[in-house]
Tab-separated table of C-alpha atoms in Angstrom:
chain	number	residue	atom	x	y	z
N	772	GLY	CA	48.402	118.352	77.407
N	773	ALA	CA	46.919	120.732	75.238
N	774	GLY	CA	48.638	122.226	72.436
N	775	VAL	CA	48.894	125.860	70.887
N	776	SER	CA	45.683	126.854	69.894
N	777	GLN	CA	44.439	129.767	67.799
N	778	SER	CA	40.877	131.362	67.352
N	779	PRO	CA	39.242	132.041	65.248
N	780	ARG	CA	40.408	129.269	62.758
N	781	TYR	CA	38.916	130.856	59.963
N	782	LYS	CA	37.867	134.868	59.482
N	783	VAL	CA	36.491	136.910	56.802
N	784	ALA	CA	36.818	140.477	56.972
N	785	LYS	CA	35.419	143.352	54.706
N	786	ARG	CA	38.371	145.836	53.922
N	787	GLY	CA	38.715	148.550	56.272
N	788	GLN	CA	37.484	146.274	59.237
N	789	ASP	CA	39.605	145.684	62.281
N	790	VAL	CA	40.208	142.210	63.150
N	791	ALA	CA	41.585	140.398	66.433
N	792	LEU	CA	43.397	136.745	66.459
N	793	ARG	CA	43.879	135.297	69.552
N	794	CYS	CA	46.734	132.543	70.682
N	795	ASP	CA	46.997	130.423	73.186
N	796	PRO	CA	50.012	128.943	74.001
N	797	ILE	CA	51.170	126.171	75.964
N	798	SER	CA	51.045	126.644	79.294
N	799	GLY	CA	54.170	127.759	81.071
N	800	HIS	CA	55.929	128.617	77.726
N	801	VAL	CA	57.442	131.733	77.979
N	802	SER	CA	58.089	132.747	74.496
N	803	LEU	CA	55.567	133.412	71.977
N	804	PHE	CA	56.075	134.173	68.024
N	805	TRP	CA	53.620	135.451	65.604
N	806	TYR	CA	54.175	134.527	61.888
N	807	GLN	CA	52.448	135.461	58.934
N	808	GLN	CA	51.962	132.745	55.838
N	809	ALA	CA	51.053	133.938	52.539
N	810	LEU	CA	49.606	131.346	49.982
N	811	GLY	CA	52.342	129.117	48.678
N	812	GLN	CA	55.165	130.736	50.795
N	813	GLY	CA	57.009	129.551	54.142
N	814	PRO	CA	56.113	131.536	57.385
N	815	GLU	CA	57.378	135.211	57.870
N	816	PHE	CA	58.210	136.361	61.153
N	817	LEU	CA	56.167	139.188	62.540
N	818	THR	CA	57.182	139.641	66.156
N	819	TYR	CA	58.227	138.084	69.401
N	820	PHE	CA	57.313	138.102	73.050
N	821	GLN	CA	59.153	136.845	76.202
N	822	ASN	CA	56.431	136.761	78.726
N	823	GLU	CA	54.815	139.993	78.279
N	824	ALA	CA	57.542	141.702	76.656
N	825	GLN	CA	57.289	142.451	73.354
N	826	LEU	CA	61.377	141.914	72.375
N	827	ASP	CA	61.249	142.314	68.740
N	828	LYS	CA	58.289	143.542	66.322
N	829	SER	CA	60.300	144.459	63.020
N	830	GLY	CA	58.470	142.003	61.135
N	831	LEU	CA	55.358	143.615	61.423
N	832	PRO	CA	54.326	144.983	58.164
N	833	SER	CA	52.787	148.520	58.996
N	834	ASP	CA	51.520	150.361	61.697
N	835	ARG	CA	48.219	148.834	61.419
N	836	PHE	CA	49.388	145.588	62.952
N	837	PHE	CA	49.461	145.388	66.799
N	838	ALA	CA	50.158	142.519	69.181
N	839	GLU	CA	49.895	142.244	72.965
N	840	ARG	CA	50.565	139.387	75.740
N	841	PRO	CA	49.249	141.537	78.543
N	842	GLU	CA	49.885	138.889	81.275
N	843	GLY	CA	52.476	136.954	79.757
N	844	SER	CA	50.167	134.044	78.452
N	845	VAL	CA	47.466	134.728	75.962
N	846	SER	CA	48.434	136.828	72.999
N	847	THR	CA	45.995	138.819	70.572
N	848	LEU	CA	47.408	140.177	67.021
N	849	LYS	CA	45.197	142.957	65.891
N	850	ILE	CA	45.041	144.274	62.625
N	851	GLN	CA	43.244	147.739	61.731
N	852	ARG	CA	41.595	148.732	58.584
N	853	THR	CA	42.338	145.404	56.949
N	854	GLN	CA	43.382	145.692	53.412
N	855	GLN	CA	43.511	142.465	50.799
N	856	GLU	CA	47.354	141.885	51.063
N	857	ASP	CA	46.813	141.053	54.931
N	858	SER	CA	45.052	138.020	53.619
N	859	ALA	CA	46.920	134.972	54.899
N	860	VAL	CA	47.599	132.338	57.462
N	861	TYR	CA	48.667	133.859	60.991
N	862	LEU	CA	50.348	131.360	62.800
N	863	CYS	CA	51.446	131.570	66.538
N	864	ALA	CA	53.942	129.556	68.145
N	865	SER	CA	55.331	129.062	71.611
N	866	ARG	CA	58.321	127.775	73.293
N	867	PHE	CA	59.292	126.843	76.630
N	868	THR	CA	62.229	129.149	77.055
N	869	GLY	CA	64.292	131.652	75.178
N	870	GLU	CA	66.710	129.511	73.742
N	871	VAL	CA	66.668	128.089	70.084
N	872	TYR	CA	67.407	124.779	70.622
N	873	ASN	CA	64.085	124.216	72.485
N	874	GLU	CA	61.464	123.412	69.756
N	875	GLN	CA	58.891	126.073	68.822
N	876	PHE	CA	55.161	124.688	68.799
N	877	PHE	CA	52.821	126.098	66.323
N	878	GLY	CA	49.354	126.382	66.571
N	879	PRO	CA	47.054	125.333	63.355
N	880	GLY	CA	46.727	129.144	62.194
N	881	THR	CA	44.120	131.643	61.571
N	882	ARG	CA	43.164	132.243	57.915
N	883	LEU	CA	42.452	135.486	57.156
N	884	THR	CA	40.332	136.137	54.019
N	885	VAL	CA	39.844	139.979	53.420
N	886	LEU	CA	37.419	140.868	50.850
W	1157	ALA	CA	70.422	138.410	57.308
W	1158	GLN	CA	69.818	134.829	56.736
W	1159	SER	CA	67.834	133.103	54.045
W	1160	VAL	CA	66.788	129.918	53.400
W	1161	THR	CA	66.260	128.444	49.377
W	1162	GLN	CA	63.862	125.171	48.529
W	1163	PRO	CA	64.646	124.515	44.983
W	1164	ASP	CA	61.888	121.841	44.464
W	1165	ILE	CA	58.197	123.542	44.853
W	1166	HIS	CA	56.425	120.088	44.390
W	1167	ILE	CA	57.803	116.573	44.302
W	1168	THR	CA	55.832	113.429	43.605
W	1169	VAL	CA	57.038	110.255	44.713
W	1170	SER	CA	55.976	106.675	44.882
W	1171	GLU	CA	54.892	105.031	48.017
W	1172	GLY	CA	58.124	103.062	49.104
W	1173	ALA	CA	60.322	104.865	47.280
W	1174	SER	CA	62.902	107.319	48.665
W	1175	LEU	CA	62.735	111.027	48.982
W	1176	GLU	CA	65.184	113.910	49.170
W	1177	LEU	CA	64.272	117.301	49.800
W	1178	ARG	CA	66.866	120.079	49.395
W	1179	CYS	CA	67.302	122.857	51.370
W	1180	ASN	CA	70.087	125.721	50.983
W	1181	TYR	CA	70.812	128.712	53.414
W	1182	SER	CA	72.627	131.733	53.589
W	1183	TYR	CA	74.369	132.565	56.698
W	1184	GLY	CA	77.565	133.954	57.578
W	1185	ALA	CA	78.430	131.221	60.052
W	1186	THR	CA	77.138	128.309	61.460
W	1187	PRO	CA	73.377	128.380	61.488
W	1188	TYR	CA	71.060	126.551	63.649
W	1189	LEU	CA	68.672	124.227	60.909
W	1190	PHE	CA	65.147	123.052	61.184
W	1191	TRP	CA	63.036	120.816	58.992
W	1192	TYR	CA	59.429	121.030	59.757
W	1193	VAL	CA	56.442	119.438	58.116
W	1194	GLN	CA	52.913	121.039	57.588
W	1195	SER	CA	49.585	119.114	56.870
W	1196	PRO	CA	46.740	120.208	55.715
W	1197	GLY	CA	44.765	121.921	58.437
W	1198	GLN	CA	47.571	121.266	60.938
W	1199	GLY	CA	50.196	123.398	62.628
W	1200	LEU	CA	53.757	123.134	61.710
W	1201	GLN	CA	55.648	120.206	63.302
W	1202	LEU	CA	59.445	119.955	64.200
W	1203	LEU	CA	60.787	116.792	62.130
W	1204	LEU	CA	64.613	117.533	63.356
W	1205	LYS	CA	67.029	120.117	64.092
W	1206	TYR	CA	70.654	120.793	63.869
W	1207	PHE	CA	72.874	122.754	66.079
W	1208	SER	CA	76.284	121.552	66.071
W	1209	GLY	CA	78.214	117.969	66.401
W	1210	ASP	CA	77.141	115.039	64.361
W	1211	THR	CA	76.209	116.595	61.183
W	1212	LEU	CA	73.761	113.212	60.248
W	1213	VAL	CA	70.821	114.429	62.326
W	1214	GLN	CA	67.822	111.935	62.655
W	1215	GLY	CA	64.237	113.041	63.254
W	1216	ILE	CA	61.112	111.522	63.916
W	1217	LYS	CA	59.113	109.541	61.262
W	1218	GLY	CA	62.089	108.049	60.224
W	1219	PHE	CA	63.300	111.355	58.311
W	1220	GLU	CA	67.001	112.118	58.422
W	1221	ALA	CA	69.244	115.071	57.431
W	1222	GLU	CA	72.473	115.927	56.485
W	1223	PHE	CA	74.228	119.038	57.183
W	1224	LYS	CA	77.058	120.135	54.601
W	1225	ARG	CA	78.994	123.071	55.537
W	1226	SER	CA	80.906	123.155	52.077
W	1227	GLN	CA	77.636	123.348	49.878
W	1228	SER	CA	75.321	125.358	52.665
W	1229	SER	CA	72.927	122.653	52.543
W	1230	PHE	CA	70.768	120.696	54.687
W	1231	ASN	CA	68.630	118.249	52.548
W	1232	LEU	CA	66.079	115.909	54.070
W	1233	ARG	CA	66.001	112.257	53.258
W	1234	LYS	CA	63.776	109.386	54.042
W	1235	PRO	CA	64.389	105.923	52.557
W	1236	SER	CA	61.072	104.710	51.798
W	1237	VAL	CA	57.896	106.867	51.834
W	1238	HIS	CA	54.254	106.372	52.978
W	1239	TRP	CA	51.489	107.705	51.757
W	1240	SER	CA	51.055	109.631	54.986
W	1241	ASP	CA	54.184	111.511	54.123
W	1242	ALA	CA	52.142	113.553	51.630
W	1243	ALA	CA	52.732	117.083	53.361
W	1244	GLU	CA	54.050	120.590	52.982
W	1245	TYR	CA	57.963	120.559	54.140
W	1246	PHE	CA	59.681	123.605	55.204
W	1247	CYS	CA	63.146	124.275	55.899
W	1248	ALA	CA	64.276	127.300	58.492
W	1249	VAL	CA	67.175	128.484	59.466
W	1250	GLY	CA	68.134	130.666	62.559
W	1251	ALA	CA	70.740	132.578	63.381
W	1252	ARG	CA	73.041	132.234	66.631
W	1253	GLN	CA	73.112	135.846	67.562
W	1254	ASN	CA	69.107	136.601	67.519
W	1255	ASP	CA	68.141	133.023	68.260
W	1256	TYR	CA	64.612	133.710	68.510
W	1257	LYS	CA	63.905	134.005	64.903
W	1258	LEU	CA	63.392	131.541	62.410
W	1259	SER	CA	63.345	132.400	58.544
W	1260	PHE	CA	61.696	129.585	56.516
W	1261	GLY	CA	62.097	128.715	52.847
W	1262	ALA	CA	58.861	128.607	50.554
W	1263	GLY	CA	58.541	124.888	51.279
W	1264	THR	CA	58.189	121.847	48.990
W	1265	THR	CA	54.805	120.091	48.761
W	1266	VAL	CA	55.424	116.302	48.487
W	1267	THR	CA	52.624	113.869	46.984
W	1268	VAL	CA	53.048	110.265	47.291
W	1269	ARG	CA	51.331	108.241	44.496
W	1270	ALA	CA	50.359	104.480	45.059
Protein backbone atom coordinates (compact mmCIF):
# COMPACT_ATOMS: atom_id res chain seq x y z
CA GLY A 1 0.00 0.00 0.00
CA ALA A 2 1.30 3.38 -0.96
CA GLY A 3 1.77 6.04 1.65
CA VAL A 4 1.01 9.72 1.43
CA SER A 5 2.64 11.26 -1.61
CA GLN A 6 3.32 14.90 -2.35
CA SER A 7 4.36 16.70 -5.49
CA PRO A 8 6.49 18.38 -6.41
CA ARG A 9 9.11 17.45 -3.86
CA TYR A 10 10.98 20.69 -4.51
CA LYS A 11 9.69 23.97 -5.83
CA VAL A 12 11.56 27.17 -6.47
CA ALA A 13 9.45 30.23 -7.09
CA LYS A 14 10.23 33.83 -7.73
CA ARG A 15 8.64 36.24 -5.31
CA GLY A 16 5.18 37.11 -6.51
CA GLN A 17 4.55 33.84 -8.35
CA ASP A 18 1.66 31.55 -7.53
CA VAL A 19 2.38 27.93 -6.57
CA ALA A 20 0.26 24.82 -6.16
CA LEU A 21 1.30 21.91 -3.99
CA ARG A 22 -0.39 18.55 -4.32
CA CYS A 23 -1.11 15.89 -1.75
CA ASP A 24 -2.31 12.35 -2.46
CA PRO A 25 -3.44 10.83 0.82
CA ILE A 26 -3.67 7.16 1.60
CA SER A 27 -6.70 5.75 -0.14
CA GLY A 28 -9.76 5.74 2.08
CA HIS A 29 -8.41 8.18 4.63
CA VAL A 30 -11.07 10.58 5.74
CA SER A 31 -8.94 13.21 7.41
CA LEU A 32 -6.29 15.32 5.71
CA PHE A 33 -3.96 17.89 7.24
CA TRP A 34 -1.52 20.47 5.95
CA TYR A 35 1.41 21.65 8.04
CA GLN A 36 4.14 24.21 7.44
CA GLN A 37 7.62 23.42 8.73
CA ALA A 38 10.07 26.30 8.76
CA LEU A 39 13.79 25.59 8.92
CA GLY A 40 14.78 24.36 12.37
CA GLN A 41 11.19 24.28 13.61
CA GLY A 42 8.51 21.71 14.17
CA PRO A 43 5.49 21.46 11.89
CA GLU A 44 2.82 24.10 12.36
CA PHE A 45 -0.81 23.27 11.65
CA LEU A 46 -2.31 25.02 8.65
CA THR A 47 -5.63 23.42 7.84
CA TYR A 48 -7.77 20.31 8.25
CA PHE A 49 -10.23 18.50 5.98
CA GLN A 50 -12.69 15.81 6.78
CA ASN A 51 -13.62 14.35 3.43
CA GLU A 52 -14.19 17.39 1.20
CA ALA A 53 -15.14 19.72 4.04
CA GLN A 54 -12.51 22.12 5.30
CA LEU A 55 -13.31 22.13 8.99
CA ASP A 56 -10.47 24.31 10.20
CA LYS A 57 -8.30 26.79 8.34
CA SER A 58 -7.23 28.77 11.35
CA GLY A 59 -3.53 28.08 10.77
CA LEU A 60 -3.34 29.55 7.28
CA PRO A 61 -0.94 32.51 7.62
CA SER A 62 -2.76 34.88 5.28
CA ASP A 63 -5.45 35.07 2.64
CA ARG A 64 -2.78 34.26 0.07
CA PHE A 65 -3.00 30.66 1.24
CA PHE A 66 -5.84 28.53 0.01
CA ALA A 67 -6.46 24.78 0.28
CA GLU A 68 -9.03 22.55 -1.30
CA ARG A 69 -10.04 18.91 -1.43
CA PRO A 70 -12.97 18.93 -3.85
CA GLU A 71 -13.63 15.19 -4.08
CA GLY A 72 -12.49 14.20 -0.65
CA SER A 73 -9.25 12.62 -1.78
CA VAL A 74 -6.46 14.65 -3.43
CA SER A 75 -5.79 18.03 -1.90
CA THR A 76 -4.06 21.12 -3.23
CA LEU A 77 -2.48 23.89 -1.23
CA LYS A 78 -2.19 27.06 -3.26
CA ILE A 79 -0.10 30.04 -2.34
CA GLN A 80 -0.66 33.22 -4.27
CA ARG A 81 1.90 36.00 -4.73
CA THR A 82 4.57 34.07 -2.85
CA GLN A 83 6.81 35.91 -0.41
CA GLN A 84 10.20 34.95 0.96
CA GLU A 85 8.69 34.15 4.34
CA ASP A 86 6.67 31.42 2.65
CA SER A 87 9.86 29.40 2.17
CA ALA A 88 9.37 26.21 4.17
CA VAL A 89 8.59 22.53 3.87
CA TYR A 90 4.89 21.89 3.46
CA LEU A 91 3.78 18.60 4.92
CA CYS A 92 0.59 16.75 4.21
CA ALA A 93 -0.79 14.06 6.50
CA SER A 94 -3.80 11.80 6.34
CA ARG A 95 -5.67 9.76 8.90
CA PHE A 96 -8.15 6.93 8.48
CA THR A 97 -10.86 8.55 10.58
CA GLY A 98 -11.49 11.73 12.52
CA GLU A 99 -10.43 10.23 15.83
CA VAL A 100 -7.13 11.47 17.20
CA TYR A 101 -6.09 8.07 18.46
CA ASN A 102 -5.64 6.99 14.87
CA GLU A 103 -2.23 7.73 13.49
CA GLN A 104 -1.55 10.63 11.17
CA PHE A 105 0.58 9.41 8.26
CA PHE A 106 2.85 12.06 6.83
CA GLY A 107 4.10 12.57 3.31
CA PRO A 108 7.72 13.47 2.54
CA GLY A 109 6.85 17.14 2.12
CA THR A 110 7.34 19.78 -0.55
CA ARG A 111 10.28 22.10 0.01
CA LEU A 112 9.33 25.54 -1.26
CA THR A 113 12.04 28.13 -1.80
CA VAL A 114 10.97 31.64 -2.71
CA LEU A 115 13.68 33.78 -4.22
CA ALA B 1 -3.98 26.41 23.77
CA GLN B 2 -1.56 23.56 24.13
CA SER B 3 2.19 23.89 23.53
CA VAL B 4 5.30 21.75 23.62
CA THR B 5 8.87 22.49 24.65
CA GLN B 6 11.82 20.35 23.69
CA PRO B 7 14.70 21.82 25.69
CA ASP B 8 17.49 20.08 23.80
CA ILE B 9 18.13 21.28 20.26
CA HIS B 10 20.91 18.78 19.56
CA ILE B 11 22.12 15.66 21.33
CA THR B 12 25.16 13.57 20.46
CA VAL B 13 25.30 10.03 21.74
CA SER B 14 27.66 7.11 21.18
CA GLU B 15 26.38 4.01 19.49
CA GLY B 16 25.24 1.55 22.12
CA ALA B 17 24.71 4.22 24.75
CA SER B 18 21.34 5.14 26.16
CA LEU B 19 19.31 8.08 24.90
CA GLU B 20 16.76 10.29 26.59
CA LEU B 21 14.95 13.14 24.85
CA ARG B 22 13.00 15.60 26.92
CA CYS B 23 9.53 16.91 26.21
CA ASN B 24 7.45 19.24 28.36
CA TYR B 25 3.93 20.22 27.46
CA SER B 26 1.51 22.88 28.52
CA TYR B 27 -2.15 21.94 28.64
CA GLY B 28 -4.90 22.26 31.17
CA ALA B 29 -5.97 18.65 31.19
CA THR B 30 -4.54 15.30 30.24
CA PRO B 31 -3.42 15.65 26.65
CA TYR B 32 -2.81 13.22 23.87
CA LEU B 33 0.97 12.89 23.47
CA PHE B 34 3.05 11.67 20.56
CA TRP B 35 6.64 11.19 19.52
CA TYR B 36 7.56 11.32 15.84
CA VAL B 37 10.88 10.75 14.09
CA GLN B 38 11.95 12.46 10.89
CA SER B 39 14.88 11.17 8.85
CA PRO B 40 16.37 13.31 6.07
CA GLY B 41 14.10 13.30 3.04
CA GLN B 42 11.49 11.23 4.83
CA GLY B 43 8.12 12.03 6.26
CA LEU B 44 7.40 12.03 9.95
CA GLN B 45 6.95 8.56 11.38
CA LEU B 46 5.05 7.87 14.56
CA LEU B 47 7.17 6.20 17.25
CA LEU B 48 4.58 5.99 20.00
CA LYS B 49 1.57 7.70 21.52
CA TYR B 50 -0.12 8.12 24.88
CA PHE B 51 -3.83 8.59 25.44
CA SER B 52 -4.61 7.09 28.82
CA GLY B 53 -3.83 4.18 31.09
CA ASP B 54 -0.32 2.89 31.66
CA THR B 55 2.03 5.86 31.79
CA LEU B 56 4.93 3.89 30.33
CA VAL B 57 4.37 3.49 26.62
CA GLN B 58 6.26 1.17 24.32
CA GLY B 59 6.82 2.11 20.70
CA ILE B 60 8.54 0.96 17.59
CA LYS B 61 12.30 0.62 17.10
CA GLY B 62 12.87 -0.08 20.79
CA PHE B 63 11.70 3.32 22.02
CA GLU B 64 9.62 3.97 25.10
CA ALA B 65 8.24 7.09 26.75
CA GLU B 66 6.90 7.86 30.18
CA PHE B 67 4.07 10.28 30.89
CA LYS B 68 4.55 12.16 34.16
CA ARG B 69 1.58 14.34 34.92
CA SER B 70 3.23 16.03 37.92
CA GLN B 71 6.09 17.20 35.73
CA SER B 72 4.06 17.79 32.55
CA SER B 73 6.62 15.67 30.76
CA PHE B 74 6.69 12.90 28.19
CA ASN B 75 10.34 11.95 27.81
CA LEU B 76 11.48 9.50 25.16
CA ARG B 77 14.10 6.85 25.94
CA LYS B 78 16.03 4.11 24.24
CA PRO B 79 18.41 1.85 26.17
CA SER B 80 20.91 1.27 23.38
CA VAL B 81 21.19 3.55 20.37
CA HIS B 82 21.96 2.33 16.86
CA TRP B 83 23.55 4.45 14.15
CA SER B 84 20.23 4.35 12.27
CA ASP B 85 18.60 6.30 15.11
CA ALA B 86 20.31 9.47 13.93
CA ALA B 87 17.39 11.70 12.99
CA GLU B 88 15.24 14.53 14.23
CA TYR B 89 12.68 13.77 16.90
CA PHE B 90 9.50 15.70 17.53
CA CYS B 91 7.19 15.62 20.50
CA ALA B 92 3.58 16.61 19.82
CA VAL B 93 0.51 17.26 21.91
CA GLY B 94 -3.15 17.09 20.97
CA ALA B 95 -6.01 18.60 22.90
CA ARG B 96 -8.91 16.33 23.66
CA GLN B 97 -11.57 18.79 22.57
CA ASN B 98 -9.95 19.73 19.27
CA ASP B 99 -8.69 16.30 18.62
CA TYR B 100 -7.59 16.82 15.06
CA LYS B 101 -4.96 19.44 15.80
CA LEU B 102 -1.43 18.59 16.86
CA SER B 103 1.07 21.08 18.27
CA PHE B 104 4.70 20.11 17.73
CA GLY B 105 7.85 21.02 19.57
CA ALA B 106 10.82 22.46 17.71
CA GLY B 107 12.52 19.09 17.60
CA THR B 108 15.73 17.51 18.87
CA THR B 109 18.42 16.44 16.42
CA VAL B 110 20.20 13.26 17.44
CA THR B 111 23.69 12.50 16.18
CA VAL B 112 25.12 9.04 16.76
CA ARG B 113 28.87 8.67 16.85
CA ALA B 114 30.63 5.38 16.29
